[in-house]
Tab-separated table of C-alpha atoms in Angstrom:
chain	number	residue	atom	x	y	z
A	4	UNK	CA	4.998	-16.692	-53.095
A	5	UNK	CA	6.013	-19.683	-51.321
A	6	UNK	CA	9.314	-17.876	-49.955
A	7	UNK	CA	6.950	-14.981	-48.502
A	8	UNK	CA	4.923	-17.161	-46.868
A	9	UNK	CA	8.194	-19.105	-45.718
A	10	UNK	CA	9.687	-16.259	-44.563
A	11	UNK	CA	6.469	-15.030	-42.236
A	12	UNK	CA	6.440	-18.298	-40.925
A	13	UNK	CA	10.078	-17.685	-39.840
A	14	UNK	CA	9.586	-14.320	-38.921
A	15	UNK	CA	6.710	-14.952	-36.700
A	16	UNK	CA	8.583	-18.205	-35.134
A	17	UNK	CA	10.920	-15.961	-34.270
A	18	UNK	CA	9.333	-13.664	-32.617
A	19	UNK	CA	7.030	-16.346	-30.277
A	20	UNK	CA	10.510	-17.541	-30.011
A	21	UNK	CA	11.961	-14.216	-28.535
A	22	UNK	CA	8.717	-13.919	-26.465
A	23	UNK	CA	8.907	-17.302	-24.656
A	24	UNK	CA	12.360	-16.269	-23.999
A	25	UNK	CA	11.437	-13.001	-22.522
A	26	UNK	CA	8.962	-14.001	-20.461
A	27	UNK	CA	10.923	-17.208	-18.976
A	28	UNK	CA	14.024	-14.519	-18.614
A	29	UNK	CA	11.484	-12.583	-16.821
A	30	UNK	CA	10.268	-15.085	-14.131
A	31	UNK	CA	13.982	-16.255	-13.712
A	32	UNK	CA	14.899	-12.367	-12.822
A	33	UNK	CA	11.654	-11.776	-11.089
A	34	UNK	CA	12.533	-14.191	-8.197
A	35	UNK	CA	16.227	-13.295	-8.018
A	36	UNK	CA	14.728	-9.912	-7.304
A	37	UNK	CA	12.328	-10.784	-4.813
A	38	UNK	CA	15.120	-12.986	-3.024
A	39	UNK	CA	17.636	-10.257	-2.999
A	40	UNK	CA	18.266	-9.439	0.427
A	41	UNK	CA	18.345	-5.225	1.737
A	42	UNK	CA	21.399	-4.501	4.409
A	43	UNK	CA	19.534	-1.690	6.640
A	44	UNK	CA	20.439	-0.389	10.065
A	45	UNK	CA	17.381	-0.490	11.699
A	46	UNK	CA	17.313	1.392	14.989
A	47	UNK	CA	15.076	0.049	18.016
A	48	UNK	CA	12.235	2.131	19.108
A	49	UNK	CA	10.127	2.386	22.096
A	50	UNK	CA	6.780	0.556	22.372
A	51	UNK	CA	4.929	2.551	24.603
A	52	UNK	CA	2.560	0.576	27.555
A	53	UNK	CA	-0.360	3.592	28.567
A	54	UNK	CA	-3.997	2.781	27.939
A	55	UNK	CA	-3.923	6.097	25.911
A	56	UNK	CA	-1.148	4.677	23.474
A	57	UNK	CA	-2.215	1.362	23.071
A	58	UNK	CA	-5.734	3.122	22.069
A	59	UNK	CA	-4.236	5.505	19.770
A	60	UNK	CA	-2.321	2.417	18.024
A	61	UNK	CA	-6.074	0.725	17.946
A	62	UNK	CA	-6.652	4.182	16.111
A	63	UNK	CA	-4.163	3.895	13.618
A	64	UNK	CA	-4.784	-0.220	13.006
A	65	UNK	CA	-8.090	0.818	11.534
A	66	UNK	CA	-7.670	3.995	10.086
A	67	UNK	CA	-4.476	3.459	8.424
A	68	UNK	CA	-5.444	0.446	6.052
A	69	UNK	CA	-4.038	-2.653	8.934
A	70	UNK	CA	-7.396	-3.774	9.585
A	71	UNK	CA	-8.412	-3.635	5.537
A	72	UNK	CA	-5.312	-6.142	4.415
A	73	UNK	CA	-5.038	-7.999	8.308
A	74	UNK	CA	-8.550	-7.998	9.578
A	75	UNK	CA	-9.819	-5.958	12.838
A	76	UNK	CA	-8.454	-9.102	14.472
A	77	UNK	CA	-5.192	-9.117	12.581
A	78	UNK	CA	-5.657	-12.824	11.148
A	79	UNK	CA	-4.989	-12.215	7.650
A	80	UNK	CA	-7.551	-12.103	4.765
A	81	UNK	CA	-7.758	-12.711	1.131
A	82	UNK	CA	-6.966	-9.445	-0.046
A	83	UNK	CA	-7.249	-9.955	-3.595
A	84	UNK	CA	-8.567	-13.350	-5.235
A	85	UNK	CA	-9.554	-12.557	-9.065
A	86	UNK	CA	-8.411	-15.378	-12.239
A	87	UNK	CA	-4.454	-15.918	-11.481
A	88	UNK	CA	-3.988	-13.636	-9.244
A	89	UNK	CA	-4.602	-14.210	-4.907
A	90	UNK	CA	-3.041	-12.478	-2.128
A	91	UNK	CA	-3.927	-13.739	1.188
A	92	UNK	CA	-2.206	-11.100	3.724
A	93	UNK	CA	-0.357	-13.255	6.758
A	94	UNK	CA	-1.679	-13.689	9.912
A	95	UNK	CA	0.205	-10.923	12.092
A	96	UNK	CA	-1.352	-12.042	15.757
A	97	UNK	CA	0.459	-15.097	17.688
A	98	UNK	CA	-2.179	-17.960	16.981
A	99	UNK	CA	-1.447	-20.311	14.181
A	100	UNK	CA	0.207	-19.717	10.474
A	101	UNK	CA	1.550	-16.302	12.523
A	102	UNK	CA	3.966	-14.172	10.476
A	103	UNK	CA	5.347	-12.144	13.078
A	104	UNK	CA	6.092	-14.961	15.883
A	105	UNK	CA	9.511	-14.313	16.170
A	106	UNK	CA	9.218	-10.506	15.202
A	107	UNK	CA	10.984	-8.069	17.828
A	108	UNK	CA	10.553	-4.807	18.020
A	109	UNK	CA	13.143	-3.410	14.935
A	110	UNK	CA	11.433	-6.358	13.031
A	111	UNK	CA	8.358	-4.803	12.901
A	112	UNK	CA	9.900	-1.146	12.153
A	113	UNK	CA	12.044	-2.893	9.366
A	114	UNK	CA	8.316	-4.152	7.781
A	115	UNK	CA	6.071	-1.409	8.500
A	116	UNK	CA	8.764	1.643	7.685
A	117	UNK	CA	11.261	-0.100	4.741
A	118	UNK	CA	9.275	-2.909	3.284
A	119	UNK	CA	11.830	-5.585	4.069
A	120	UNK	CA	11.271	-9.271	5.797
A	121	UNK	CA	13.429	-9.427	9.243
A	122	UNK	CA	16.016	-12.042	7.154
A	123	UNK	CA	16.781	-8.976	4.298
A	124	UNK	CA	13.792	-9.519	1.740
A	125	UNK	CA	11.598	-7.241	0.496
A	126	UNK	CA	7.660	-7.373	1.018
A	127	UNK	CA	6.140	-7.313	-2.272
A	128	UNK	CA	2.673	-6.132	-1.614
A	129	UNK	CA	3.508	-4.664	1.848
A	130	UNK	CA	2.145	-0.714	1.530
A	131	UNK	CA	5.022	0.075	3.384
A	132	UNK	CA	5.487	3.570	1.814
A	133	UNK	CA	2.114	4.522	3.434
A	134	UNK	CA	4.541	4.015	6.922
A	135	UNK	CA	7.833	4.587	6.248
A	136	UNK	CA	7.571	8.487	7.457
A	137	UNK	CA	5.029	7.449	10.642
A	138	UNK	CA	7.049	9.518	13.580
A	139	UNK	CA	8.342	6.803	16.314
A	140	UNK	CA	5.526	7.924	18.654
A	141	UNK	CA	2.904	6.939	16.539
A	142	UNK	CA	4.863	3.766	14.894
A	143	UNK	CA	5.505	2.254	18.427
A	144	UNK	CA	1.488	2.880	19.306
A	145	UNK	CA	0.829	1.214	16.254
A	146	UNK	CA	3.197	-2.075	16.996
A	147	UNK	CA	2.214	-1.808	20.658
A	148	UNK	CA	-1.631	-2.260	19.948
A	149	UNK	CA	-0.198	-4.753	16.995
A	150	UNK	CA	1.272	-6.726	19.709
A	151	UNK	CA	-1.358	-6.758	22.057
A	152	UNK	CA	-4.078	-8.942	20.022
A	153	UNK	CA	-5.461	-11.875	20.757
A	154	UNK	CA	-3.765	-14.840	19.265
A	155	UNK	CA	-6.312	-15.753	16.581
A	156	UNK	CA	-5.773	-18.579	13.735
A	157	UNK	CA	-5.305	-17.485	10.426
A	158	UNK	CA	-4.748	-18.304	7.181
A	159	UNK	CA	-0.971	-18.748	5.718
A	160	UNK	CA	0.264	-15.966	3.890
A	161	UNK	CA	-0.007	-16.477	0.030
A	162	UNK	CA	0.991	-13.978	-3.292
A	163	UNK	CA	-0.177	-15.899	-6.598
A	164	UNK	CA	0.731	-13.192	-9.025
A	165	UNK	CA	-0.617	-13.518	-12.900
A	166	UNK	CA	3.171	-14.256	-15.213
A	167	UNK	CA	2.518	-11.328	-17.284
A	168	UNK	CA	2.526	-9.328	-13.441
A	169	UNK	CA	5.964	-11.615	-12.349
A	170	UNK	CA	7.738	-10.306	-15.804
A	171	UNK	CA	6.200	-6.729	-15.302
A	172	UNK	CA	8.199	-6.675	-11.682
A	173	UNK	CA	11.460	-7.756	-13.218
A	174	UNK	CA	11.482	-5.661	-15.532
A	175	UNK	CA	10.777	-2.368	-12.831
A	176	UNK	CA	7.184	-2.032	-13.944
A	177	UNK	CA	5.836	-3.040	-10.893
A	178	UNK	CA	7.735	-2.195	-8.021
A	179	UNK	CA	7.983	-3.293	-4.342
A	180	UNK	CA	7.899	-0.396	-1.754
A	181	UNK	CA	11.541	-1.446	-0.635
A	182	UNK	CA	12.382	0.140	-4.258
A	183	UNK	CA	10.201	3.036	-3.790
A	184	UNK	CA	11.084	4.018	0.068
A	185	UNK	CA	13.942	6.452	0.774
A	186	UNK	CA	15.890	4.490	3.471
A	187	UNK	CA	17.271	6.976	4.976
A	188	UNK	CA	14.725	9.188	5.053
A	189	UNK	CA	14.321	10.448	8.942
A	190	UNK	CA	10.616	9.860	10.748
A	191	UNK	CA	8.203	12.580	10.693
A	192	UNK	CA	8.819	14.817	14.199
A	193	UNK	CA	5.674	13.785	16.698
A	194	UNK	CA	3.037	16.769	16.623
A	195	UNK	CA	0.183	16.983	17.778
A	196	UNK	CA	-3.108	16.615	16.054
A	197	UNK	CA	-4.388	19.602	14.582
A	198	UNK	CA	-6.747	21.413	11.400
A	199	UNK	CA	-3.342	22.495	9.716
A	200	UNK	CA	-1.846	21.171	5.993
A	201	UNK	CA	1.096	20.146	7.889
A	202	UNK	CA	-1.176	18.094	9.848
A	203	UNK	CA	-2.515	16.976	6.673
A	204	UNK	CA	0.161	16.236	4.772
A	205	UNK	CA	0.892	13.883	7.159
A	206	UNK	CA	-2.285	11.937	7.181
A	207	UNK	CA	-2.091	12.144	3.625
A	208	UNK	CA	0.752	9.303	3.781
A	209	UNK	CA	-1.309	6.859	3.871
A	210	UNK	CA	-2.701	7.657	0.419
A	211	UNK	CA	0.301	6.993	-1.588
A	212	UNK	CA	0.497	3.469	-2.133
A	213	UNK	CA	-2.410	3.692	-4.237
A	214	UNK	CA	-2.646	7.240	-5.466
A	215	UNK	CA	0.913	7.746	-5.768
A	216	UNK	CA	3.816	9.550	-4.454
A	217	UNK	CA	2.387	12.591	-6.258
A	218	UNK	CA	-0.872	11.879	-5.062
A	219	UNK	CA	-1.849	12.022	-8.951
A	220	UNK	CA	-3.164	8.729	-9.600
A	221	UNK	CA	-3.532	6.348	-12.204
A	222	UNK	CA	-3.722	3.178	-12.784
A	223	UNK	CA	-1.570	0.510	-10.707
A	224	UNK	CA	0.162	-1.635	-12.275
A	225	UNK	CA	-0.252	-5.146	-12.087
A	226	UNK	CA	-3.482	-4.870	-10.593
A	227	UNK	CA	-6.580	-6.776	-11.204
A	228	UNK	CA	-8.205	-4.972	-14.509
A	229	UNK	CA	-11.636	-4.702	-12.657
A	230	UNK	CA	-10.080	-2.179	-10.120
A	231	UNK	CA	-10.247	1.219	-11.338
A	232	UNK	CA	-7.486	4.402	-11.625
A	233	UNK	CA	-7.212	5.507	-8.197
A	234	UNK	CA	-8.741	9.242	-8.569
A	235	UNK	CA	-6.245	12.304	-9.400
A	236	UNK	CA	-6.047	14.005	-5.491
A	237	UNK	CA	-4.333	17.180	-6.747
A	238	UNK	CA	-6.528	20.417	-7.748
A	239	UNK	CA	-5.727	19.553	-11.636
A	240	UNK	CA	-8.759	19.635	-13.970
A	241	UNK	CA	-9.429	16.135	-13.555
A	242	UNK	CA	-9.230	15.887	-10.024
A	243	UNK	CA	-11.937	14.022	-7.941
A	244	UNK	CA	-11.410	16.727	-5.622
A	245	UNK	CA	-13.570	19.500	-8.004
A	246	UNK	CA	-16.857	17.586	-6.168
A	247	UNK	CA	-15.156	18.183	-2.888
A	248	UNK	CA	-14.566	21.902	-2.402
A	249	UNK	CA	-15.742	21.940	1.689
A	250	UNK	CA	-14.349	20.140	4.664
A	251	UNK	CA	-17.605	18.361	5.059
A	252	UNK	CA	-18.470	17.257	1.166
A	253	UNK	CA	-15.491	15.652	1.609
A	254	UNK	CA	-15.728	14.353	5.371
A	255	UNK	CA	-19.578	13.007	3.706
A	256	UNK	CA	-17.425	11.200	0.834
A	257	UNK	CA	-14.731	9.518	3.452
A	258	UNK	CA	-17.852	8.144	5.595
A	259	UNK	CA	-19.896	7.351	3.504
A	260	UNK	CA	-18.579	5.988	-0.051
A	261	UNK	CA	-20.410	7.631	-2.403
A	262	UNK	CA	-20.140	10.991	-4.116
A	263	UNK	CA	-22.565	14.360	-3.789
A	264	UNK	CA	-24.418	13.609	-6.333
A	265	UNK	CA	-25.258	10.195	-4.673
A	266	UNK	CA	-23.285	7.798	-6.839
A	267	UNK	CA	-21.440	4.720	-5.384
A	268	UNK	CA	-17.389	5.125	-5.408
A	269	UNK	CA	-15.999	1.618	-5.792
A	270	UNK	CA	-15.345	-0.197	-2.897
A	271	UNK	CA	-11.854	-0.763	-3.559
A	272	UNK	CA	-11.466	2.809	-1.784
A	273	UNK	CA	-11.097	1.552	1.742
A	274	UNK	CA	-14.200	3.185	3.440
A	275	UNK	CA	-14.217	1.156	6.415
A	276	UNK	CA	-10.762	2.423	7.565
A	277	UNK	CA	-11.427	6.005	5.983
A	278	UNK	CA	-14.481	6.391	7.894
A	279	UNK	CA	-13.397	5.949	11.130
A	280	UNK	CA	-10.735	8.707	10.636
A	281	UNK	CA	-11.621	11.453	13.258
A	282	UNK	CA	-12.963	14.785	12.275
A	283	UNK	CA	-9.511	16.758	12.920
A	284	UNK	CA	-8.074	14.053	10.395
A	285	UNK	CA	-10.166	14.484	7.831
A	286	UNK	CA	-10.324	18.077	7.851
A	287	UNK	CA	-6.587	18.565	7.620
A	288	UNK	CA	-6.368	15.944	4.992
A	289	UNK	CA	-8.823	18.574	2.841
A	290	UNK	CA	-6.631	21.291	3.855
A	291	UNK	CA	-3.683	19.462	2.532
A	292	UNK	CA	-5.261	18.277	-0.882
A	293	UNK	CA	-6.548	21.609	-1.599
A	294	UNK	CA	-3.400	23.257	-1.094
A	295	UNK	CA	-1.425	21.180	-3.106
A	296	UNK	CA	-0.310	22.363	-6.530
A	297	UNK	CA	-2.339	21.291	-9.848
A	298	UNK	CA	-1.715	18.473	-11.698
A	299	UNK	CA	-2.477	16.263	-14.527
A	300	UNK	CA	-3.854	12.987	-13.309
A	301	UNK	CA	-1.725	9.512	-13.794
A	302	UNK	CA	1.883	10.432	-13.104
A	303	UNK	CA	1.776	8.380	-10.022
């Protein structure tokens, strides 16, 4: 009897052993990877000057999920501040604790479109996979109006992550979008606005970093346990988009946060950039979700 009991106590020893061990292996590996540095030719791009470019940047600032992590003014915000876990986004305007003050031009492409810090690093909570297709016309608007705020003091940048989220990265469970991101994928060609799925699928981009490459869903790992599965966006028989079958149910939804049968959707959904999206927008987002082929919700 003695020698079971004995040889649990060993057994389980070993084991608490093997987990310490794991989990300090873990850390160790999870800040070699977020110190390795990316080699990427990053070519220069226009920043465009026009009152009509600078506004359509303004467009994309607070459509496009900027203004949701950076603030309208671009200061930087808490972004997420739940038990161990805070991420204050930086301050991306030139007043005090700025992040970009020394940012040129491919510096900001090198962020927004591949994830990585100007000295080689990647960005760990950096959507940059919502960007990294943005055609050059609309990515210099973007950094143009980006440019153009008002130096404004913010807060210094900060990501407190949870250990069990620091091992999860090591080991490729959670990912940073420098992983995700084809590099040399080319830009989306410029086109002009219009009610098409092309038009659509494009807009759609900036849906991925939370519902996925495949637009699926799921849960996101590493994330707070109080946010909720992003919804399933594909026709599939889960999809949040059965309650959505016209341009304007859905256009409703976007501006309003809450579903047709008058329910609340959590507020994680970014409504305030979402509803500011223009009607041509929205409707070819619809066109593009509905067209897309069905699947089963979760495969991110």
């Amino acid at each position: 009897m003695n020698g079971w009991v004995k040889g649990i106590g060993l057994a389980m020893l070993a084991l608490g052993l093997a987990a310490a061990v794991t989990v300090l292996v873990g850390i160790w590996l999870g800040e070699r990877k977020m110190a390795r540095r990316i080699a990427l030719n990053v070519a220069d791009i226009t920043l465009p000057e026009d009152a009509a470019s600078i506004a359509h940047g303004r467009y994309l600032f607070n459509t496009r999920g900027c203004a949701t992590c950076h603030g309208r003014d671009g200061s930087g915000a808490a972004v997420i501040d739940y038990g161990t876990t805070r991420i204050v986004s930086p301050n991306i305007t030139a007043g005090a604790n700025s992040a970009i003050t020394r940012y040129r031009t491919p510096d900001w492409v090198r962020t927004l479109r591949h994830g990585v810090k100007p000295d080689g690093r990647p960005l760990l909570i950096m959507p940059s996979e919502d960007y990294s297709l943005l055609s050059d016309a609309d990515m210099g608007a973007l950094i143009a109006y980006a440019r153009q705020l008002a130096p404004v003091s913010g807060q210094a940048a900060e990501v407190r992550l949870p250990v069990a989220v620091k091992v999860m990265y090591a080991f490729g469970a959670v990912r940073d979008a420098a992983e995700t991101i084809d590099h040399t994928a080319p830009p989306a060609p410029a086109a002009a606005p219009a009610v098409t799925i092309e038009h659509g699928a494009y807009v759609a981009y900036s849906c991925i970093g939370c519902h996925g490459e495949n637009l699926t869903g799921g849960r996101i790992p590493g994330t707070p346990s109080t946010w909720p599965a992003p919804a399933n966006l594909t026709p599939g028989y889960d999809s949040a988009m059965t309650r959505y079958r016209t341009p304007d149910s859905f256009m409703a939804m976007l501006r309003n946060g809450r579903r047709p049968d008058g329910s609340t959707i959590s507020p994680v959904m970014p409504f305030a950039a979402l509803g500011e999206m223009n009607e041509v927008d929205m409707r070819a987002l619809h066109a593009y979700l509905q067209s897309l082929p069905p699947r089963a919700g979760g495969q991110r």
